[in-house]
Coordinates of C-alpha atoms in Angstrom, one line a residue:
Chain A
X1 CA 2.0 -16.6 12.4
X2 CA 3.6 -13.9 15.1
X3 CA 6.3 -15.8 17.6
X4 CA 7.0 -13.6 20.6
X5 CA 9.5 -14.1 22.6
X6 CA 10.4 -12.0 26.1
X7 CA 9.9 -9.1 24.4
X8 CA 11.0 -6.3 26.9
X9 CA 11.2 -2.4 26.6
X10 CA 12.4 0.0 28.6
X11 CA 12.5 3.5 28.8
X12 CA 14.8 4.7 31.3
X13 CA 14.3 3.5 34.8
X14 CA 10.7 2.8 33.1
X15 CA 9.5 -0.7 32.3
X16 CA 7.2 -0.6 29.7
X17 CA 6.6 -3.9 28.5
X18 CA 8.3 -6.8 30.9
X19 CA 9.0 -9.8 29.8
X20 CA 6.0 -10.1 26.9
X21 CA 5.9 -14.1 24.9
X22 CA 3.2 -15.5 23.4
X23 CA 2.1 -16.7 19.8
X24 CA -0.5 -16.1 17.9
X25 CA -1.7 -18.1 14.9
X26 CA -3.5 -17.9 11.6
X27 CA -7.1 -17.0 12.2
X28 CA -6.8 -16.0 15.2
X29 CA -8.1 -12.7 16.0
X30 CA -6.4 -11.0 19.5
X31 CA -7.7 -9.2 21.3
X32 CA -5.5 -7.0 23.0
X33 CA -6.8 -5.2 26.4
X34 CA -5.4 -3.7 29.4
X35 CA -5.5 -0.2 31.1
X36 CA -4.4 3.3 29.3
X37 CA -0.4 2.7 29.9
X38 CA -0.5 -1.1 30.1
X39 CA 2.1 -1.2 26.9
X40 CA -0.3 -2.6 24.7
X41 CA 0.7 0.5 22.5
X42 CA 4.8 -0.3 23.1
X43 CA 4.1 -4.4 22.7
X44 CA 2.1 -3.0 19.2
X45 CA 5.0 -0.5 18.3
X46 CA 7.4 -3.1 18.5
X47 CA 5.8 -6.3 16.9
X48 CA 5.0 -3.3 14.0
X49 CA 9.0 -2.5 13.8
X50 CA 8.1 1.1 14.8
X51 CA 10.1 0.9 18.3
X52 CA 13.6 -1.9 18.8
X53 CA 12.9 -3.4 21.8
X54 CA 15.5 -3.4 24.3
X55 CA 15.3 -7.1 24.3
X56 CA 13.2 -10.4 23.1
X57 CA 12.3 -10.5 19.8
X58 CA 9.8 -10.7 17.3
X59 CA 9.1 -12.8 14.5
X60 CA 5.9 -12.6 12.0
X61 CA 6.3 -15.1 9.2
X62 CA 8.7 -16.5 9.8
X63 CA 10.5 -12.8 9.7
X64 CA 12.5 -11.2 12.5
X65 CA 11.6 -8.1 12.9
X66 CA 14.7 -6.5 14.2
X67 CA 17.2 -7.7 11.3
X68 CA 14.6 -8.7 8.1
X69 CA 12.3 -6.3 8.7
X70 CA 11.9 -5.2 4.6
X71 CA 10.1 -8.8 4.7
X72 CA 8.6 -9.1 7.9
X73 CA 6.9 -5.1 7.6
X74 CA 6.0 -6.6 3.8
X75 CA 3.6 -8.9 5.3
X76 CA 1.9 -6.6 8.0
X77 CA -1.0 -4.3 7.5
X78 CA -1.3 -1.2 10.8
X79 CA -2.8 0.9 12.2
X80 CA -1.4 3.3 14.2
X81 CA -2.9 4.7 17.1
X82 CA -5.0 7.8 16.2
X83 CA -4.9 6.7 12.4
X84 CA -2.7 9.5 11.2
X85 CA -2.0 10.0 7.6
X86 CA -0.8 12.8 5.5
X87 CA -3.2 15.8 5.0
X88 CA -2.9 17.4 2.9
X89 CA -2.9 14.5 0.2
X90 CA -6.5 13.4 -0.9
X91 CA -7.9 9.8 -0.1
X92 CA -7.0 9.1 -3.7
X93 CA -3.5 10.6 -3.7
X94 CA -2.4 9.2 -0.1
X95 CA -3.9 5.4 -1.6
X96 CA -1.9 5.6 -4.2
X97 CA 1.4 6.1 -2.5
X98 CA 0.7 3.8 -0.6
X99 CA -0.2 1.2 -3.1
X100 CA 3.6 2.0 -4.7
X101 CA 5.3 1.8 -1.1
X102 CA 3.6 -1.6 -1.4
X103 CA 4.5 -2.7 -4.2
X104 CA 0.7 -3.5 -6.4
X105 CA 0.9 -3.2 -10.1
X106 CA -1.6 -3.3 -13.4
X107 CA -4.5 -4.9 -12.2
X108 CA -4.2 -6.2 -8.8
X109 CA -3.6 -2.4 -8.5
X110 CA -6.5 -1.8 -9.6
X111 CA -8.8 -4.5 -7.9
X112 CA -7.3 -4.2 -4.4
X113 CA -8.1 -0.3 -4.8
X114 CA -11.5 -0.5 -5.9
X115 CA -12.2 -3.2 -3.1
X116 CA -10.5 -1.4 0.1
X117 CA -13.0 1.7 -1.5
X118 CA -15.7 -0.3 -1.8
X119 CA -15.3 -2.2 1.7
X120 CA -14.7 1.3 3.4
X121 CA -17.6 3.0 2.1
X122 CA -15.0 5.6 0.5
X123 CA -16.5 6.6 -3.0
X124 CA -17.9 9.8 -1.6
X125 CA -14.8 11.4 -0.7
X126 CA -11.8 10.1 -2.7
X127 CA -11.0 13.6 -3.7
X128 CA -11.0 14.9 -1.4
X129 CA -8.1 16.1 1.0
X130 CA -7.6 13.6 3.9
X131 CA -7.2 16.5 6.6
X132 CA -10.8 18.2 5.2
X133 CA -12.7 14.7 6.3
X134 CA -14.8 13.8 9.3
X135 CA -13.0 11.5 12.2
X136 CA -15.1 8.4 10.8
X137 CA -13.6 8.5 7.7
X138 CA -10.7 9.6 8.5
X139 CA -9.8 6.5 10.4
X140 CA -11.5 4.4 7.2
X141 CA -8.7 6.2 5.1
X142 CA -6.7 4.6 7.7
X143 CA -8.1 1.4 8.0
X144 CA -8.0 1.6 4.3
X145 CA -4.5 2.2 4.0
X146 CA -3.4 -0.8 6.6
X147 CA -5.9 -3.9 4.1
X148 CA -4.6 -2.6 0.5
X149 CA -1.9 -5.0 -0.1
X150 CA -4.2 -7.2 1.8
X151 CA -1.5 -8.7 4.4
X152 CA -2.0 -11.7 6.2
X153 CA -1.2 -10.0 9.6
X154 CA -3.3 -7.1 10.5
X155 CA -2.4 -4.8 13.7
X156 CA -4.9 -2.0 14.7
X157 CA -4.7 -0.1 17.2
X158 CA -8.0 1.4 19.2
X159 CA -10.2 0.9 15.6
X160 CA -12.7 1.6 16.8
X161 CA -11.9 5.5 19.2
X162 CA -14.0 8.1 18.7
X163 CA -16.1 6.5 15.9
X164 CA -20.2 7.1 17.3
X165 CA -22.2 3.5 17.3
X166 CA -22.3 2.9 12.9
X167 CA -18.6 3.2 12.9
X168 CA -17.9 1.0 15.6
X169 CA -20.1 -1.5 13.8
X170 CA -18.7 -1.6 10.2
X171 CA -15.5 -1.8 11.9
X172 CA -16.2 -5.1 13.4
X173 CA -17.8 -6.0 10.6
X174 CA -14.8 -6.1 8.2
X175 CA -12.7 -7.1 10.6
X176 CA -15.0 -10.4 10.9
X177 CA -14.7 -10.2 7.4
X178 CA -11.2 -10.0 7.3
X179 CA -10.0 -13.4 9.6
X180 CA -10.8 -16.9 8.6
X181 CA -7.1 -17.5 7.4
X182 CA -5.6 -14.1 8.8
X183 CA -4.1 -13.1 12.5
X184 CA -5.8 -9.4 13.5
X185 CA -4.5 -8.1 16.6
X186 CA -6.8 -4.7 18.0
X187 CA -6.3 -2.8 21.5
X188 CA -9.0 -1.6 22.2
X189 CA -10.2 -0.6 26.0
X190 CA -14.2 -1.0 24.7
X191 CA -15.0 -4.6 26.3
X192 CA -18.0 -5.2 24.2
X193 CA -15.2 -5.5 21.3
X194 CA -13.8 -8.2 22.5
X195 CA -16.8 -10.3 23.0
X196 CA -18.0 -9.3 19.7
X197 CA -14.7 -9.9 17.5
X198 CA -12.3 -11.8 19.0
X199 CA -11.7 -15.2 19.2
X200 CA -8.9 -14.4 22.4
X201 CA -7.9 -12.4 24.6
X202 CA -5.0 -10.9 26.3
X203 CA -5.1 -8.8 29.6
X204 CA -2.1 -6.7 30.5
X205 CA -1.2 -4.3 32.8
X206 CA 2.2 -2.6 33.8
X207 CA 3.6 -4.5 30.5
X208 CA 2.8 -8.3 31.4
X209 CA 0.5 -10.7 30.6
X210 CA -1.9 -11.3 33.3
X211 CA -5.1 -13.0 31.4
X212 CA -4.8 -14.8 27.9
X213 CA -7.8 -16.9 27.3
X214 CA -11.3 -16.9 25.0
X215 CA -13.5 -14.5 25.6
X216 CA -15.8 -16.8 27.0
X217 CA -14.0 -18.6 29.0
X218 CA -12.8 -14.8 30.6
X219 CA -17.2 -14.3 31.1
X220 CA -17.2 -17.1 32.8
X221 CA -15.0 -16.2 35.2
X222 CA -17.6 -13.1 36.7
X223 CA -20.5 -13.4 39.0
X224 CA -21.6 -10.7 37.1
X225 CA -21.5 -12.5 34.1
X226 CA -19.9 -8.9 33.3
X227 CA -16.4 -8.3 31.6
X228 CA -16.1 -5.5 32.8
X229 CA -16.0 -6.2 36.6
X230 CA -13.5 -9.2 35.6
X231 CA -11.2 -6.6 34.3
X232 CA -11.4 -4.7 36.7
X233 CA -10.4 -7.3 39.3
X234 CA -7.9 -8.3 37.0
X235 CA -5.9 -5.5 36.7
X236 CA -6.3 -3.2 40.1
X237 CA -5.0 -6.8 41.7
X238 CA -2.4 -6.3 40.0
X239 CA -2.0 -3.2 40.5
X240 CA -1.9 -3.8 44.1
X241 CA -0.2 -7.0 44.5
Chain B
X1 CA 9.7 2.2 -8.8
X2 CA 12.1 2.9 -5.6
X3 CA 11.6 3.5 -3.2
X4 CA 13.3 7.0 -2.4
X5 CA 11.8 8.0 -5.1
X6 CA 8.3 7.3 -4.1
X7 CA 8.8 9.2 -1.5
X8 CA 10.6 12.3 -2.8
X9 CA 7.4 12.2 -5.5
X10 CA 4.9 12.4 -2.8
X11 CA 7.2 15.1 -0.7
X12 CA 7.5 16.9 -3.6
X13 CA 3.8 16.7 -4.9
X14 CA 3.3 17.8 -1.0
X15 CA 4.8 21.0 -1.6
X16 CA 2.9 22.2 -4.1
X17 CA -0.4 20.5 -2.5
X18 CA 0.0 23.9 0.4
X19 CA 0.6 27.2 -0.6
X20 CA 4.2 26.8 0.5
X21 CA 6.2 26.0 -3.0
X22 CA 4.5 29.4 -4.0
X23 CA 5.1 31.4 -1.4
X24 CA 8.1 30.1 -1.2
X25 CA 8.8 30.6 -5.0
X26 CA 7.7 34.1 -5.4
X27 CA 9.4 35.4 -2.3
X28 CA 13.2 33.8 -3.4
X29 CA 11.9 35.3 -6.9
X30 CA 11.8 38.8 -5.5
X31 CA 14.6 39.4 -3.2
X32 CA 16.9 38.0 -5.1
X33 CA 16.2 40.0 -7.5
X34 CA 15.8 43.5 -5.5
X35 CA 19.0 42.4 -4.0
X36 CA 20.5 42.1 -6.9
X37 CA 19.2 45.6 -8.4
X38 CA 19.5 47.2 -5.4
X39 CA 22.4 46.7 -2.9
X40 CA 24.0 44.8 -5.3
X41 CA 24.5 47.5 -8.0
X42 CA 23.8 45.1 -11.4
X43 CA 23.5 48.4 -13.3
X44 CA 26.2 50.6 -12.0
X45 CA 29.0 48.4 -11.5
X46 CA 28.9 48.1 -15.9
X47 CA 30.4 44.3 -15.9
X48 CA 28.1 41.6 -17.4
X49 CA 28.6 39.2 -14.5
X50 CA 26.3 37.1 -12.0
X51 CA 28.1 38.4 -9.1
X52 CA 25.9 40.3 -7.8
X53 CA 23.4 37.8 -8.3
X54 CA 25.3 34.9 -6.0
X55 CA 27.3 37.6 -3.5
X56 CA 23.4 37.2 -1.9
X57 CA 23.1 33.8 -2.1
X58 CA 24.2 32.5 0.8
X59 CA 22.1 35.1 3.0
X60 CA 18.8 34.0 0.9
X61 CA 19.4 30.6 1.4
X62 CA 20.5 31.8 5.9
X63 CA 16.1 32.6 6.4
X64 CA 14.7 30.6 3.1
X65 CA 15.8 27.6 3.4
X66 CA 15.1 26.4 6.9
X67 CA 11.5 27.3 6.1
X68 CA 11.5 24.9 3.1
X69 CA 13.5 22.1 6.0
X70 CA 11.4 22.4 9.1
X71 CA 8.6 21.0 8.3
X72 CA 10.5 17.8 6.9
X73 CA 10.4 15.8 9.6
X74 CA 8.5 18.1 12.9
X75 CA 5.7 17.8 11.1
X76 CA 6.2 14.4 10.3
X77 CA 6.7 13.7 14.0
X78 CA 4.0 16.0 15.5
X79 CA 1.0 14.4 13.6
X80 CA 2.1 10.8 14.2
X81 CA 2.3 10.1 10.9
X82 CA 6.4 9.1 11.0
X83 CA 4.4 5.8 13.0
X84 CA 3.2 4.8 9.6
X85 CA 5.9 5.7 7.2
X86 CA 8.4 3.5 9.7
X87 CA 6.2 0.7 9.5
X88 CA 5.5 0.6 5.4
X89 CA 8.1 -1.8 4.4
X90 CA 10.7 1.3 3.5
X91 CA 14.5 1.9 5.5
X92 CA 15.0 4.4 7.4
X93 CA 18.3 5.3 5.0
X94 CA 15.7 5.6 2.2
X95 CA 13.0 8.0 4.2
X96 CA 16.0 10.8 5.1
X97 CA 17.2 10.5 1.9
X98 CA 14.3 10.7 -0.2
X99 CA 12.9 13.3 2.0
X100 CA 15.8 15.4 1.8
X101 CA 16.4 14.7 -2.3
X102 CA 12.8 16.3 -2.5
X103 CA 13.3 19.4 -0.8
X104 CA 16.4 19.5 -2.5
X105 CA 14.5 19.2 -5.8
X106 CA 13.0 21.9 -4.8
X107 CA 15.6 24.8 -4.1
X108 CA 16.4 23.8 -7.6
X109 CA 13.2 24.3 -8.8
X110 CA 13.5 27.8 -7.4
X111 CA 16.9 28.4 -8.8
X112 CA 16.3 27.3 -12.3
X113 CA 13.6 30.3 -12.2
X114 CA 16.4 33.4 -11.9
X115 CA 16.8 32.1 -14.9
X116 CA 15.8 35.7 -16.2
X117 CA 18.7 37.0 -15.1
X118 CA 21.1 34.5 -17.2
X119 CA 19.3 36.5 -20.1
X120 CA 19.4 39.9 -19.5
X121 CA 22.8 39.1 -18.4
X122 CA 23.7 37.9 -22.1
X123 CA 21.4 40.0 -23.7
X124 CA 23.0 43.5 -22.6
X125 CA 26.8 41.8 -22.6
X126 CA 29.3 38.7 -22.9
X127 CA 29.6 37.3 -19.8
X128 CA 31.8 34.0 -19.3
X129 CA 28.8 31.3 -19.2
X130 CA 31.8 29.0 -17.6
X131 CA 31.6 31.2 -14.5
X132 CA 27.6 31.3 -14.4
X133 CA 27.2 27.8 -14.5
X134 CA 30.1 27.0 -11.9
X135 CA 28.5 29.8 -9.1
X136 CA 24.5 27.7 -10.5
X137 CA 26.6 24.6 -9.4
X138 CA 28.1 26.1 -6.2
X139 CA 24.8 27.6 -5.0
X140 CA 23.3 24.1 -5.3
X141 CA 25.3 22.5 -3.0
X142 CA 25.2 25.0 -0.7
X143 CA 21.8 25.2 -0.4
X144 CA 22.0 20.8 -0.2
X145 CA 24.6 21.6 2.8
X146 CA 21.8 24.2 4.6
X147 CA 18.5 21.5 3.7
X148 CA 20.2 19.0 5.1
X149 CA 21.1 20.4 8.7
X150 CA 18.0 21.8 8.3
X151 CA 16.2 18.5 7.2
X152 CA 18.5 17.0 10.5
X153 CA 17.3 19.9 13.2
X154 CA 13.5 19.3 12.3
X155 CA 13.9 15.5 12.8
X156 CA 14.7 16.8 16.8
X157 CA 11.6 18.5 17.3
X158 CA 7.6 18.9 16.9
X159 CA 7.8 22.3 16.4
X160 CA 8.9 23.8 12.7
X161 CA 9.0 26.8 14.2
X162 CA 11.5 25.9 16.5
X163 CA 13.2 24.0 13.8
X164 CA 13.5 27.2 11.6
X165 CA 14.8 29.1 14.6
X166 CA 17.0 26.3 15.2
X167 CA 18.6 25.9 11.9
X168 CA 18.7 29.2 11.0
X169 CA 21.6 29.5 13.9
X170 CA 23.1 26.2 13.3
X171 CA 23.2 27.5 9.2
X172 CA 24.6 31.1 10.4
X173 CA 27.2 29.1 12.5
X174 CA 29.0 27.0 9.6
X175 CA 28.0 29.9 6.9
X176 CA 30.2 32.2 9.3
X177 CA 32.7 29.5 10.8
X178 CA 35.8 31.3 8.7
X179 CA 35.0 34.9 10.6
X180 CA 36.1 36.1 14.1
X181 CA 32.1 36.4 15.5
X182 CA 32.6 32.6 15.0
X183 CA 36.2 31.7 15.5
X184 CA 36.8 34.4 18.5
X185 CA 34.2 32.1 20.8
X186 CA 36.8 28.8 20.3
X187 CA 40.3 31.4 20.1
X188 CA 40.3 31.6 24.0
X189 CA 40.0 28.0 25.0
X190 CA 40.2 25.6 21.5
X191 CA 43.6 24.3 20.0
X192 CA 44.2 26.4 17.2
X193 CA 43.9 23.1 15.1
X194 CA 40.0 22.8 16.1
X195 CA 40.0 26.7 15.4
X196 CA 42.3 26.2 11.8
X197 CA 39.3 23.2 11.7
X198 CA 36.1 25.1 12.3
X199 CA 37.5 27.8 10.1
X200 CA 37.9 25.5 7.4
X201 CA 33.8 24.9 7.6
X202 CA 32.4 28.1 6.6
X203 CA 30.2 27.8 3.5
X204 CA 31.3 31.3 2.4
X205 CA 34.8 30.5 1.5
X206 CA 33.9 27.5 -0.3
X207 CA 30.9 29.5 -2.1
X208 CA 32.9 32.3 -2.8
X209 CA 36.0 30.2 -4.3
X210 CA 33.4 28.0 -6.8
X211 CA 31.2 30.8 -7.3
X212 CA 33.9 32.4 -8.9
X213 CA 34.1 29.7 -11.9
X214 CA 37.0 27.4 -9.7
X215 CA 35.3 24.5 -9.6
X216 CA 37.6 22.6 -7.3
X217 CA 37.1 19.3 -5.9
X218 CA 37.7 19.8 -2.3
X219 CA 35.1 22.2 -2.0
X220 CA 32.4 20.4 -4.0
X221 CA 33.8 16.9 -1.3
X222 CA 33.5 19.6 1.7
X223 CA 30.0 20.2 0.1
X224 CA 28.8 16.5 -0.2
X225 CA 30.9 15.7 2.6
X226 CA 29.0 17.7 4.9
X227 CA 25.2 16.3 3.4
X228 CA 26.4 13.1 3.8
X229 CA 27.4 13.5 7.3
X230 CA 24.4 16.1 8.8
X231 CA 21.8 13.4 6.6
X232 CA 23.6 10.2 8.8
X233 CA 22.9 11.9 12.2
X234 CA 19.0 12.7 10.7
X235 CA 18.5 8.9 10.9
X236 CA 20.5 8.6 14.3
X237 CA 18.2 11.4 15.5
X238 CA 15.0 9.9 14.0
X239 CA 16.2 6.3 16.2
X240 CA 16.6 8.6 19.6
X241 CA 13.7 10.9 19.3
X242 CA 10.4 9.3 18.0
X243 CA 9.7 7.1 20.8
X244 CA 8.7 10.5 22.6

């Protein structure tokens, strides 16, 4: 379970995230929506412990992200925006480095590594340096890294951004396959994605939560039956007010 | 396996995965050899010691060490990888120390590869090997000082070229802080105590006494505390800059 209380982040005078609170239960796939610059990435960076909040706190599976950082980070897998990884390493070397850090050993290590390589179809490029791979493969390497230790909580910042339709489909299938007893949070601005994989959608604009409901009830708000219209209406209304 | 060791191993293999390691080692060996024989007058002096070799180390390190340290954090920030690294269950201190030790070990490897000079001088004469060992230790400590400065500067920017140039300038100031080129800048306005303190920070004075075979505890404490200070500053800089 993730508990977020009054999370706020200011950069100088600019408030990127403004007193956000919500909980996420196991089994939920939470879609984080919002216009660019709304504070989606900043919120994710605070949940994963990369940025320290200005105020407020995050607990992940009972561990405070600030204070009990190591335990909190152990239960999380994180795909940062753009899926960075060490370019000069081969896929096998990179996954082995992550397995070292994640304290995977012996049979479990081999089983997990083989399993993510198969899940993400990385067999063909396993001995290639990451920097020589296509965007789609790089993204998959980033996802492999995030799920290698079979984390309780999976957080992905725009996991399908820049992928072709087939690759998007594969990523969504993977997320659906993970979900039963785990917590998954993805950020996106592709609305059909929320409808396809998420069981809950939070829309944020200018650092605040403006909607928190199921994708179905969001859809029901729109006379045209299109998520795009609901999104525009909610986020634009917030900016005008 | 310990987290520092995991980071160290990854960083060290990163040096050897690209041509950086080989280019550096070859240039270091060629330059140190050329300086020893041509400018240092290794043969002409007629003395069986390695002073002409070690005397050039501060100047070689001034340009070569920042070339090793410049990528440590600048590349991490530019590629966005820092976000991955710092959300793994690793503390900031472990990452900073692991990276620093990898770079230090790498300069150690380059330094060890100068052993033919040591063999030559032993073949040609009867040098005091204790002094040579002390000089190697001193050289290693000085390289650590340069690297710690370079690692910290590398964290301030995403641009490796800027990291290199600023590191060279700061290392140069530390190298010559006992000399008038740096001291005159402070003498005009700073109290004598400050000027004396700055003068005592000179790499050259601390290194030259070790390289003559005098291992003074104060010189060792100087280099160790210098490294500790810059690595601490490194963690502070990352904390401040990682969001940008």
